[in-house]
Structure formats: C-alpha cells, structure tokens
XYZ file of C-alpha atoms in Angstrom:
140
model
C 56.962 32.005 21.853
C 60.172 31.061 20.948
C 61.077 29.843 24.522
C 57.647 28.401 25.025
C 57.766 26.034 21.958
C 61.215 25.100 22.740
C 60.569 24.146 26.430
C 57.194 22.298 25.092
C 59.105 20.588 22.533
C 61.727 19.360 24.976
C 59.338 18.554 27.477
C 57.093 16.091 25.223
C 60.177 14.646 23.801
C 61.269 13.588 27.385
C 57.939 12.307 28.292
C 57.605 10.789 24.925
C 61.258 8.911 25.804
C 60.252 7.949 29.327
C 56.548 6.995 28.960
C 55.820 4.766 26.100
C 52.203 4.889 26.677
C 52.136 8.816 26.193
C 54.357 8.538 23.131
C 51.479 8.923 20.521
C 49.607 11.816 22.192
C 53.446 13.557 23.108
C 54.069 13.236 19.391
C 50.531 14.886 18.256
C 51.291 17.621 20.795
C 54.612 18.468 19.029
C 52.383 19.949 16.553
C 51.668 22.781 19.146
C 55.170 23.227 19.976
C 56.027 23.524 16.355
C 53.490 26.180 15.319
C 55.119 28.192 18.297
C 58.157 27.996 17.187
C 57.438 28.835 13.157
C 55.367 32.086 14.267
C 57.423 32.799 17.296
C 59.493 34.937 15.262
C 59.165 36.805 12.072
C 60.832 38.871 9.505
C 59.149 41.871 7.994
C 60.486 43.595 4.829
C 58.858 46.580 3.727
C 60.714 47.679 -0.075
C 59.474 49.147 -3.390
C 57.574 45.832 -4.088
C 55.568 46.018 -0.781
C 55.451 44.094 2.506
C 56.388 40.516 3.018
C 56.483 38.771 6.486
C 57.914 35.391 6.890
C 58.843 33.186 9.693
C 62.175 33.710 11.193
C 63.052 30.107 11.443
C 61.067 28.751 8.074
C 61.061 31.533 5.778
C 59.337 29.698 3.239
C 56.033 30.431 5.467
C 55.496 33.875 4.544
C 52.707 36.583 3.272
C 53.175 39.363 0.607
C 51.446 42.147 -0.054
C 52.401 43.950 -2.994
C 52.092 47.553 -3.436
C 48.762 47.425 -5.750
C 47.076 45.738 -2.667
C 47.867 48.354 0.018
C 45.735 51.546 0.036
C 47.846 52.700 3.113
C 50.207 52.186 5.948
C 49.871 53.553 9.492
C 51.506 53.020 12.763
C 49.647 52.774 16.164
C 50.346 51.214 19.678
C 48.398 47.983 19.615
C 47.264 45.317 22.141
C 46.908 41.716 21.440
C 43.232 41.783 22.312
C 42.680 44.111 19.896
C 43.579 41.959 17.101
C 42.153 38.550 18.870
C 45.074 37.607 20.694
C 48.843 36.457 19.943
C 49.758 34.387 17.091
C 48.416 34.660 13.657
C 44.683 35.742 13.925
C 42.344 35.983 11.209
C 38.924 37.727 11.920
C 36.329 39.054 9.409
C 37.922 42.166 7.765
C 41.257 41.908 10.050
C 44.258 39.417 9.999
C 46.973 39.784 12.295
C 50.351 38.603 13.475
C 50.589 39.529 16.937
C 53.443 38.597 18.875
C 53.474 41.137 21.774
C 51.752 44.488 22.446
C 53.216 47.529 21.259
C 54.173 49.340 17.915
C 51.998 47.985 15.075
C 52.035 48.334 11.303
C 48.356 48.733 10.159
C 47.670 47.980 6.403
C 44.606 49.230 4.800
C 44.090 46.924 2.147
C 42.383 47.503 -1.220
C 39.845 44.801 -0.752
C 38.670 46.720 2.606
C 40.515 44.364 5.048
C 43.036 45.172 7.327
C 46.436 43.500 8.300
C 48.411 44.112 11.329
C 51.857 43.233 12.194
C 53.551 44.152 15.693
C 57.264 45.448 14.898
C 59.533 47.921 16.156
C 59.484 50.860 14.656
C 56.592 50.541 12.852
C 56.325 54.444 12.124
C 59.279 54.103 10.008
C 57.907 51.026 8.288
C 54.645 53.337 7.435
C 56.243 56.037 6.284
C 58.597 54.453 4.027
C 55.880 52.050 2.499
C 53.495 55.050 2.037
C 56.262 56.773 0.343
C 56.086 53.922 -2.507
C 52.289 54.095 -2.798
C 50.743 56.106 -5.427
C 49.744 59.416 -4.359
C 45.983 60.113 -4.165
C 46.147 62.129 -7.582
C 47.199 59.058 -9.141
C 50.765 60.085 -9.605
C 53.899 58.689 -8.354
C-alpha cells in the first residue's frame, strides 16, 4: 500500500504539473494517495495497558483498546476477504486493519464486536495480551 500510494501521488503530481486542465481533479485524487500512505504501514503495540494501533507515517492516527474493553485475544491465519478487504474496514460487529493475508490478531471486545489486525507473530501478541487480562475467576 505504501508503494501504491507513493506511485499514485507521484503520478498525480506530474500530471497536475503537465496538464493544467487536470490539476483540480489530480489534487482531489491525491486524497486517495494520502489514504494509501497513511494506512499502508501500521505499528501495533501490546502492553499492560492494552493494544494500540497507529499509522507508522502519522502516529496521531491511532486506535486504542484498553484492557477493560478486551475480553480475549486470539491469533489465526486470516484472508482479507474474511474481514471485508484490504485497508481499514468496518462491518457491523467486525472492524479490521488488513494490509495482507496471513497472521492476524483477533480481539473479542466487551461490547460483543471484534477487531482484527494483520500482523507478524500474532500468536505472541495474543499470548502476551491474554496474560494481562483478568482471569475468568476474576483474579489477576
């Protein structure tokens, strides 16, 4: 997605410079390129506070899941079609950040929904996160 965003932005800027009639359209289409760039690389942090997912290029664009909102974390192989496609996806009951098929961290949230993030070594992330969650008996 980063490569696509970079090529798209570069191409649109060149077209905008060469063809004044297309300049307005190209500048509007740069928002598509910006979306690719902002969501094309993410950083996922799992710690004793919960999970944070942030854009690698613009870290202020982030989503946090504190521990009290997470019921359970699991890891499994996931295809983009299972979560609605590539990129940031929202469906009733399921939201996802899917940049590729493969390992994914599945968060079951307290409100009954799920959040999915495709990351390397999702099993380690799920195990670490589950170790921070309160045990079913109510003790930590």
